[in-house]
XYZ file of C-alpha atoms in Angstrom:
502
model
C 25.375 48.373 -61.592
C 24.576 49.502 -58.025
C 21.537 47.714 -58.566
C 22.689 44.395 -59.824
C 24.937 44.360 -56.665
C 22.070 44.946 -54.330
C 20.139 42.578 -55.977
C 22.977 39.973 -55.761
C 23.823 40.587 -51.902
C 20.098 40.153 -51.625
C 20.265 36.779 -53.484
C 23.511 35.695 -51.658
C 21.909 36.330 -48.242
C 18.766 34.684 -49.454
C 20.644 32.129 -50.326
C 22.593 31.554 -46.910
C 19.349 31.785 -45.001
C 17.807 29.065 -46.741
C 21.006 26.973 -46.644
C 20.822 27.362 -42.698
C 17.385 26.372 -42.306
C 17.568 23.566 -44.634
C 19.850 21.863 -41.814
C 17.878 19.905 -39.981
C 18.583 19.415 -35.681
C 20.532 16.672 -36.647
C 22.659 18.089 -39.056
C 22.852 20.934 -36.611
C 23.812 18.888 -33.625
C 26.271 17.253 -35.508
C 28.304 19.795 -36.733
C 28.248 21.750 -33.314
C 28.622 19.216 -30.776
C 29.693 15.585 -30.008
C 26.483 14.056 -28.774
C 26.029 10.904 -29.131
C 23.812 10.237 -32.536
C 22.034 7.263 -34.294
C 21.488 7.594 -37.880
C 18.640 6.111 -40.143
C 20.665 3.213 -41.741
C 22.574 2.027 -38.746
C 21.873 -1.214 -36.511
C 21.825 0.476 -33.451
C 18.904 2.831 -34.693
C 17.469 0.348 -36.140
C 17.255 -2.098 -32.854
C 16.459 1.092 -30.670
C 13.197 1.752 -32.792
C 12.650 -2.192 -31.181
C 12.509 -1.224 -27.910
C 8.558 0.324 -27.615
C 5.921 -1.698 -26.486
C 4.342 -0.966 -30.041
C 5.547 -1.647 -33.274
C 3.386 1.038 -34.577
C 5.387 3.396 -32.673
C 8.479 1.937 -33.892
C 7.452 2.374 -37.391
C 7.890 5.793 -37.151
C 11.012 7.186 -38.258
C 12.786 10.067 -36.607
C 15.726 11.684 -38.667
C 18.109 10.888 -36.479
C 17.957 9.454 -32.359
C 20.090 11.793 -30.274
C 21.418 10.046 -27.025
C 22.651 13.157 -24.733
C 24.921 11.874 -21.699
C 24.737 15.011 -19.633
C 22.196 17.522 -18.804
C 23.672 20.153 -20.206
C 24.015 18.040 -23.788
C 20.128 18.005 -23.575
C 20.134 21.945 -22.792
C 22.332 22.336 -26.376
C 20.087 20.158 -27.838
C 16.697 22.118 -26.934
C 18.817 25.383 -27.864
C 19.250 24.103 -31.364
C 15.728 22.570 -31.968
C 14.566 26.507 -30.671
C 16.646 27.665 -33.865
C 13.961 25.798 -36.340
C 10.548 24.841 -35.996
C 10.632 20.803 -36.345
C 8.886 18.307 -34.013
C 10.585 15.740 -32.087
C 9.866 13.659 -28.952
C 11.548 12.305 -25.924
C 11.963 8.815 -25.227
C 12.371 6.976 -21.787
C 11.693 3.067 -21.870
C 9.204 3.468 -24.703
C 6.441 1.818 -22.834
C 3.582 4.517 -23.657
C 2.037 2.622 -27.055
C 0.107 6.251 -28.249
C 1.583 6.962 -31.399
C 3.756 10.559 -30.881
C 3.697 10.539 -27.299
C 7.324 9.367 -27.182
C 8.182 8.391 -30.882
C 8.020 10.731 -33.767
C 8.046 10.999 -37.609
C 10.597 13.102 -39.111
C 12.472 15.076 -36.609
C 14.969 13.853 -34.173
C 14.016 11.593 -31.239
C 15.852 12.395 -28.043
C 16.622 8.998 -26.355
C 16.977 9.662 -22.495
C 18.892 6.217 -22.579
C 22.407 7.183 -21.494
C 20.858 9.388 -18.920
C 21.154 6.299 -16.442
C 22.180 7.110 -13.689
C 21.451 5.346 -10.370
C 23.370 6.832 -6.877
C 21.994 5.861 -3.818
C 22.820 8.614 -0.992
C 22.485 5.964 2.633
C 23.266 9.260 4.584
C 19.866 11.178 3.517
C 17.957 7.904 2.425
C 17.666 8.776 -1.795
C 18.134 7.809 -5.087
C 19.024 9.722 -8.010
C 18.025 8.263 -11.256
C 18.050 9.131 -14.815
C 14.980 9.163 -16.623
C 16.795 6.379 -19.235
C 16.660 3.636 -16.637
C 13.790 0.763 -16.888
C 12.422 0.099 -13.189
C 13.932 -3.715 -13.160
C 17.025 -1.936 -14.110
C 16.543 0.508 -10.993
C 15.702 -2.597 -8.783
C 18.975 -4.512 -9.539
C 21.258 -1.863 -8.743
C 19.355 -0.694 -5.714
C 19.515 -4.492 -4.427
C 22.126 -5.025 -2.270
C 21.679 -1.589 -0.694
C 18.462 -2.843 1.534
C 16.635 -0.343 0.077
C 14.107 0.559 -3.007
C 12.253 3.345 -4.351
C 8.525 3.334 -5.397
C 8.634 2.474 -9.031
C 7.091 0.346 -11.597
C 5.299 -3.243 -11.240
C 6.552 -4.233 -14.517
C 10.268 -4.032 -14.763
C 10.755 -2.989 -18.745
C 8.493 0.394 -18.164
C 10.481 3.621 -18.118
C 11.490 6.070 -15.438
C 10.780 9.035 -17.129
C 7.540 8.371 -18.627
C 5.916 6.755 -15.596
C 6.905 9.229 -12.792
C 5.793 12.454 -14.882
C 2.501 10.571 -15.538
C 2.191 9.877 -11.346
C 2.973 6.076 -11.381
C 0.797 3.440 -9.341
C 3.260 0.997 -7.548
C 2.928 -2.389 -5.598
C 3.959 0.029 -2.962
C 1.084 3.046 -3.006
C -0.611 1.756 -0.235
C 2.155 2.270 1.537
C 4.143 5.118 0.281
C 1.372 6.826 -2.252
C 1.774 7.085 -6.053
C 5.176 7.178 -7.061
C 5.395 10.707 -7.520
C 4.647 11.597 -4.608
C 8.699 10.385 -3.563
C 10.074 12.880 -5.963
C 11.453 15.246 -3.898
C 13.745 17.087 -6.634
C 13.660 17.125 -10.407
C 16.486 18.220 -12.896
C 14.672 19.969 -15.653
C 15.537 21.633 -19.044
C 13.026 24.277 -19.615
C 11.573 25.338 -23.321
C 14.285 28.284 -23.624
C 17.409 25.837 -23.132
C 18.151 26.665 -19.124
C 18.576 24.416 -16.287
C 16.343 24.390 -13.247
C 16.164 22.053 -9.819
C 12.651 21.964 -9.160
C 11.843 20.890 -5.210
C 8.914 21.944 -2.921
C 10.926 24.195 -1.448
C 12.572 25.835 -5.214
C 9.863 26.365 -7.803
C 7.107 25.150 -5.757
C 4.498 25.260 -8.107
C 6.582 23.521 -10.916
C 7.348 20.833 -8.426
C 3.569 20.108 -7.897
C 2.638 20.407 -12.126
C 5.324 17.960 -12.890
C 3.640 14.976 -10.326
C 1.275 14.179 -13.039
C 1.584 16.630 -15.727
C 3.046 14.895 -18.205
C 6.095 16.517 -20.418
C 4.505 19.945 -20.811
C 6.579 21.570 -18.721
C 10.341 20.597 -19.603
C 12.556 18.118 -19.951
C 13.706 16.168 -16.531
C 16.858 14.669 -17.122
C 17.357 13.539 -13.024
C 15.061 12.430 -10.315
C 15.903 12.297 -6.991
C 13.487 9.766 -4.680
C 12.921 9.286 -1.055
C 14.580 5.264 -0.777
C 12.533 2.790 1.302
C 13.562 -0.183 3.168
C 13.575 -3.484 1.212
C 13.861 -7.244 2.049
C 12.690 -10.140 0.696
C 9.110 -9.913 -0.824
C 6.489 -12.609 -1.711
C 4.684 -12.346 -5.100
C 3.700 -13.644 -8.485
C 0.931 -14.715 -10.274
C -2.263 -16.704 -10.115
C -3.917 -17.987 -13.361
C -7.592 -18.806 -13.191
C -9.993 -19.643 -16.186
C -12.391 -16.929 -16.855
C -15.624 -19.401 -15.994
C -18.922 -17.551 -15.023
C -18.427 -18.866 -11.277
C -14.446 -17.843 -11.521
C -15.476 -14.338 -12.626
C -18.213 -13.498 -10.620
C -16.418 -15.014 -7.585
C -12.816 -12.598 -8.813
C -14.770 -9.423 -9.576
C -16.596 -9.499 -5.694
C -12.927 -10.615 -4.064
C -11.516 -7.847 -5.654
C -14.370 -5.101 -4.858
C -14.038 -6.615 -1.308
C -10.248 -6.542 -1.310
C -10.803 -2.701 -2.104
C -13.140 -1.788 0.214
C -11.785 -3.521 3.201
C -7.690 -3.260 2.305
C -6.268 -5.869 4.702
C -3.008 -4.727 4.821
C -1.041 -1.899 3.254
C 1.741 -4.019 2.347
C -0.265 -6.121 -0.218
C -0.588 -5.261 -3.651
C -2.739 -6.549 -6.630
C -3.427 -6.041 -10.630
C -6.644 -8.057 -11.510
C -6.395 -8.615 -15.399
C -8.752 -10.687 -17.381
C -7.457 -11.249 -20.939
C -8.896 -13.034 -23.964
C -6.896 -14.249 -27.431
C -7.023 -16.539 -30.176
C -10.440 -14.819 -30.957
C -12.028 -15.656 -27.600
C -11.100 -18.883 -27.356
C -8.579 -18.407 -24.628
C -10.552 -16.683 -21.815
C -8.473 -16.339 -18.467
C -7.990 -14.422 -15.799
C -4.366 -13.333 -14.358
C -3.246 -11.959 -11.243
C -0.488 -10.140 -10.267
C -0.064 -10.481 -6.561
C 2.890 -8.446 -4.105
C 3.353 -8.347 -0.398
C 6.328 -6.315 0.910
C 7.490 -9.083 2.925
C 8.325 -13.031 2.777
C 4.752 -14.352 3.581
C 1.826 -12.724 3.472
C 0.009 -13.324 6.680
C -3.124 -15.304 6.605
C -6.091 -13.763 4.927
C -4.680 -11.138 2.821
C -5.116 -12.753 -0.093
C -7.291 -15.954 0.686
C -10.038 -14.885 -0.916
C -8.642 -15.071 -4.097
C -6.707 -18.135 -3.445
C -9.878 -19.854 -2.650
C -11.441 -19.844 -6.067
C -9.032 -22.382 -6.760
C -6.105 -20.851 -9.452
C -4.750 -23.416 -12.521
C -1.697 -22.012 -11.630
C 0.117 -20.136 -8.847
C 3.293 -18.687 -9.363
C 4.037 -16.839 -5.846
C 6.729 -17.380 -3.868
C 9.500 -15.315 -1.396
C 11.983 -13.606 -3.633
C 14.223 -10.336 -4.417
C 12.443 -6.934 -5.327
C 14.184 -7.067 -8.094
C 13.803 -10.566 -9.123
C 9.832 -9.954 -8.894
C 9.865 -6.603 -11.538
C 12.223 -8.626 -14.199
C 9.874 -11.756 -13.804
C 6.561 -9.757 -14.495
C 7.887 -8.636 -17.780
C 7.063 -11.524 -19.475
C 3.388 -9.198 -19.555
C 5.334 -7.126 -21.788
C 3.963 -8.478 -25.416
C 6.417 -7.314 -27.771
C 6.346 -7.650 -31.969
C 2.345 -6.132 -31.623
C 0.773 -2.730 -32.197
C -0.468 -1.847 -28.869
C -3.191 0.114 -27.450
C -3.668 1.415 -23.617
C -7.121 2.923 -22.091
C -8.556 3.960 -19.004
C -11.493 4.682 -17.032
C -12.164 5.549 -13.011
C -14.931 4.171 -11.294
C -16.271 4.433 -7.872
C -16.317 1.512 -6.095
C -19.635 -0.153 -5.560
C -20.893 -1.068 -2.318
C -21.732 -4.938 -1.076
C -25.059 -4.882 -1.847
C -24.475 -3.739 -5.163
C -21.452 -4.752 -6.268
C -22.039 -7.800 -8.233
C -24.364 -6.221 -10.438
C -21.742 -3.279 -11.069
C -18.316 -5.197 -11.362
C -20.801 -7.909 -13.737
C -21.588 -5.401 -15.807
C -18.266 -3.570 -16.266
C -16.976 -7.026 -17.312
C -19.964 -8.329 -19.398
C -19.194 -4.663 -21.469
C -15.504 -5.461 -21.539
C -16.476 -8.654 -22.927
C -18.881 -7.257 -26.123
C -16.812 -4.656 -27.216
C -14.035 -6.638 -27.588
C -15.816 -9.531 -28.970
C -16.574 -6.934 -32.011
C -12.831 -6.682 -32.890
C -11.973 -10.975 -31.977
C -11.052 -11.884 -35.318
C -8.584 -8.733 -35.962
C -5.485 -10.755 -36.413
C -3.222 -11.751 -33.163
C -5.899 -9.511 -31.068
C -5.183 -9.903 -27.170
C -8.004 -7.801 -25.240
C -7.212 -6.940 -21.787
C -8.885 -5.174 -18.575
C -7.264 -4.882 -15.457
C -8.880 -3.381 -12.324
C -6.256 -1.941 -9.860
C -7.346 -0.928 -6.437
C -7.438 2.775 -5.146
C -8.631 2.616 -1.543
C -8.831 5.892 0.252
C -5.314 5.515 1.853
C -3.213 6.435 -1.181
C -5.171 9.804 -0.965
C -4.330 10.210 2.410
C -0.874 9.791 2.065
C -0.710 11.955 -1.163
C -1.613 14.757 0.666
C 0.936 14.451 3.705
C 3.628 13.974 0.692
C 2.754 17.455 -0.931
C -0.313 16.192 -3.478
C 0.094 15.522 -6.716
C -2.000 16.034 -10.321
C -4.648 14.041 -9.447
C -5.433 15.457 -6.221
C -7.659 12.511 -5.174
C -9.767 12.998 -1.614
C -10.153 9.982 0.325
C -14.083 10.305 0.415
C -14.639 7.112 -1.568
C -12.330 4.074 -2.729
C -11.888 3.563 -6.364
C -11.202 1.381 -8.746
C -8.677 2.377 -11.763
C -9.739 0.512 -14.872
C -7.090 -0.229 -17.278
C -7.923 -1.022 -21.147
C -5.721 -2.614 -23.603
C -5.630 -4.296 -26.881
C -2.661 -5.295 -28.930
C -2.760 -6.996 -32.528
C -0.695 -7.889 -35.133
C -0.967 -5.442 -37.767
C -1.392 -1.239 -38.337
C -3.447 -1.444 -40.828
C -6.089 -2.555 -38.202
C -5.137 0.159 -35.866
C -8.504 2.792 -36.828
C -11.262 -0.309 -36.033
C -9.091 -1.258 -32.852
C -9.079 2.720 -32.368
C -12.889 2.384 -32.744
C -12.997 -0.179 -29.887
C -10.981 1.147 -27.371
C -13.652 4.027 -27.827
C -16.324 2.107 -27.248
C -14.981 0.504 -24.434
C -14.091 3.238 -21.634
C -16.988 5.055 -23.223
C -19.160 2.876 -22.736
C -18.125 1.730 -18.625
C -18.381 5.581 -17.974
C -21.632 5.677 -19.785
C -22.445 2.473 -16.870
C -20.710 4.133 -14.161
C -23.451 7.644 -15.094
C -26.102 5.153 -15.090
C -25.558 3.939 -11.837
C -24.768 6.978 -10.253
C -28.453 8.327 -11.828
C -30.108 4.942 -9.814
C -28.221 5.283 -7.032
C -26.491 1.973 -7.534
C -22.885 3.626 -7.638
C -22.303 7.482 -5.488
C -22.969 10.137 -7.046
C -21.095 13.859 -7.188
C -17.588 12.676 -6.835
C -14.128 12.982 -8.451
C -13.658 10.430 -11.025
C -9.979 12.230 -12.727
C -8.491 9.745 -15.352
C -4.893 7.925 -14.832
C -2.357 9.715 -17.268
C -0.164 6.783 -17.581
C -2.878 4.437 -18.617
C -4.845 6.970 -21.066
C -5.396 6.557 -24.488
C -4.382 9.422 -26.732
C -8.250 11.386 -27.374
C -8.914 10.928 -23.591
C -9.408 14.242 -21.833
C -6.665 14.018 -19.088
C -6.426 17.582 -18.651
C -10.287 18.470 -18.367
C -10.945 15.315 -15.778
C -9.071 17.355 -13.060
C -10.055 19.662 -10.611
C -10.439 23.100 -11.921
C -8.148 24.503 -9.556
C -5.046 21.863 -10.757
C -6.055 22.694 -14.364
C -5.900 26.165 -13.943
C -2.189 25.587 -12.277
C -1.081 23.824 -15.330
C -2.076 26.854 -16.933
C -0.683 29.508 -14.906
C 2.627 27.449 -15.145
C 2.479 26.502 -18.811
C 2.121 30.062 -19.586
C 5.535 31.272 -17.191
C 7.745 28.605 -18.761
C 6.750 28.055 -22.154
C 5.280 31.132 -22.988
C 5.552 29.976 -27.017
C 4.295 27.040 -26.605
C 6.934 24.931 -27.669
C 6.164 21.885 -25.881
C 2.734 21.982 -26.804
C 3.234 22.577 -30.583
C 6.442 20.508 -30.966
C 5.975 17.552 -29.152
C 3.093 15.038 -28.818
C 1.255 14.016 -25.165
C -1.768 15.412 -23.440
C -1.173 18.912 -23.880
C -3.094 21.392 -21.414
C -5.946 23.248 -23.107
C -5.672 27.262 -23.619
């Protein structure tokens, strides 16, 4: 008898363990709290999985989307997801297109979008904002103030997403990469507490998160140094891609780089090709923080003669909401990136050609993948973001201002994700193969050689080795810190991003 007991209470507590572990976070959350939840069959999960850039992301389904108001609501969540062992993922705007890095597949998804906050302080000159804002969302509230904060050139890309990953701005030139105007995050660390991270309070946490990515925590607040703002002039300028056009693009923009004519100016040089080749143009996303450009900041470019020339004087704000018509929704979409140092005069043509002329192969292997758009942008990083990097505190990346550079950005979006391995295949091929140029030119002498070529987080595809393209020491830093505040790994084995090696 006393057997058959034990073996029952055995049973019975077998029993009740399983029962508990078959609850899922959701189920969990739920019952214990009153956050805010989507579930699988509604409309408003349904349009929510919408709102990334890629549909492939969006395909994935999360058991539930959890939509915490409060800090502390994302602190109970993290303490219930430590209770099981299920992966999940944080979303901001949902602009990152690698699959994982903010959506997830079974699991819950924790949707930073009622974490929205935007209070501008006038007294000390800052912003806090909530990592669920979108930067055109930022701009508009921030507009009658007189003053901004460095954020996004598109205005649909997420706050959260964007300033862990460093953020290039219309405005680095002037105030440095966007992280570098953090001066205090809100975090929720991997055992459910609540830290205020600031140079001054968990100094070395403060430095990790400017470009580390969410392997540290989860910031639910940013608080930004606020800038000035008036009227600015921008737009964009639409040239076809003709061998004269191109060549004459690719030396304004090395030139542009080399010899930056004013720190106010800003510029995204994109070529893009569609309709399986047969629309070949080049676009230009122009910004001056001001309501004229003075003469000869941009003339070069204006003298090759655009099709079409959108630029004119208007609101910050008006500028980040009318660039998102970039934003190419209803496609799988694929981001990529590369560094390069920038070639000299004599050289340059050669260089920037050839950079192109690759851009231009590769993609032509993939042109009749159905509703392909191939894309490269070159964005300008002369030495003076470096400089004033370092008299903000540094960041990540940790660039020197020995050489200018040019960041290379990579994308291709199509139709369908059953064509996403062969357009994984040429996104490969393609920043493979302009740092397999870059070596080549640095072994001829054509481009310098022994210099710091780190990869941009926010632009990198998901293989791409963000982590071992630093500098040892900031690598070693991510460890060190890694190791104090998530000692069991639970970022790195729960949640998808560039994850710091062991």
């Amino acid at each position: 008898m006393t057997r058959f007991t034990l073996n029952r209470s055995v049973l019975l507590a077998t029993a009740l363990v399983a029962s508990v572990a078959a609850q899922d976070a959701c189920e969990v959350v739920e019952s214990r709290t009153s956050i805010a939840m989507l579930k699988t069959l509604s409309l408003d999960y349904s349009n929510e999985q919408t709102q990334y850039w890629s549909t492939s992301c969006g395909d994935l389904k999360p058991t539930c989307i959890l939509e915490p108001e409060t800090t502390e609501e994302v602190a109970a969540i993290v303490s219930i997801l430590l209770e099981n062992n299920e992966t999940f993922a944080i979303k901001s705007g949902g602009h990152n297109p690698n699959n994982y890095f903010a959506s997830v597949d079974g699991g819950p998804l924790i949707s930073t979008k009622l974490l929205n906050e935007v209070i501008f302080d006038p007294d000390t000159e800052t912003v806090r904002v909530g990592p669920g804002n979108r930067w055109d969302e930022v701009g508009e509230q921030l507009d009658a103030t007189g003053y901004t904060v460095v954020g996004g050139r598109i205005g649909n890309v997420g706050v959260g997403g964007y300033l862990l990953g460093n953020g290039l701005s219309f405005m680095s030139t002037e105030y440095g990469w966007a992280a570098n105007s953090v001066l205090e995050f809100t975090v929720v660390l991997a055992n459910a507490s609540i830290v205020t991270v600031s140079e001054t309070s968990h100094p070395d946490l403060w430095m990790v998160l400017k470009g580390g990515g969410n392997n540290f925590g989860i910031v639910t607040s940013y608080l930004l140094q606020a800038y000035p703002q008036g009227d600015v002039w921008g737009g964009n300028l639409e040239f076809d891609a003709t061998p004269e056009n191109t060549a004459a693009l690719l030396n304004a923009v090395r030139n542009f780089t080399e010899n930056y004519p004013d720190e106010k100016a800003g510029i995204i040089m994109t070529a893009e090709r569609t309709l399986s080749t047969l629309l070949d143009i080049w676009i230009l996303f122009l910004y001056y923080n001001g309501p004229e450009p003075p003469q000869g900041v941009f003339d070069s470019f204006l003298a090759i003669g655009p099709t079409i020339n959108s630029c004119k004087t208007q609101r910050y704000a008006d500028l980040l909401s009318g660039n998102n018509w970039a934003v190419i929704k209803g496609s799988v979409y694929t981001i990529g990136t590369e560094t390069i140092p920038l070639p000299d005069k004599e050289n340059g043509p050669e260089v920037m050609q050839s950079i192109y002329d690759h851009w231009v192969n590769v993609s032509d292997t993939a042109k009749f993948v159905p509703g392909l758009i191939a894309s490269i942008a070159f964005q300008p990083m002369p030495k003076g973001i470096a400089q004033i990097a370092k008299s903000k505190g540094g960041d990540m990346l940790d660039l020197d201002d020995d050489i200018n550079r040019i960041i290379v950005e990579l994308d291709y979006s199509f139709l369908f994700d059953s064509d996403y391995d062969q357009i994984d295949l040429t996104m490969r091929a393609t920043y493979n193969g302009i740092r397999d140029l870059v070596k080549g030119y640095q072994q001829s002498d054509l481009l310098p050689s022994d210099v710091y070529l780190p990869i941009f987080m926010n632009d990198g595809f998901y293989p791409q080795d963000y982590f071992g393209r630093l500098r040892p020491e900031k690598l070693q830093l991510a460890q060190k810190v890694r190791d104090e505040v998530d000692p069991d790994g639970f970022w790195k084995e729960r949640t998808g991003g560039f994850k710091i090696p062991a």
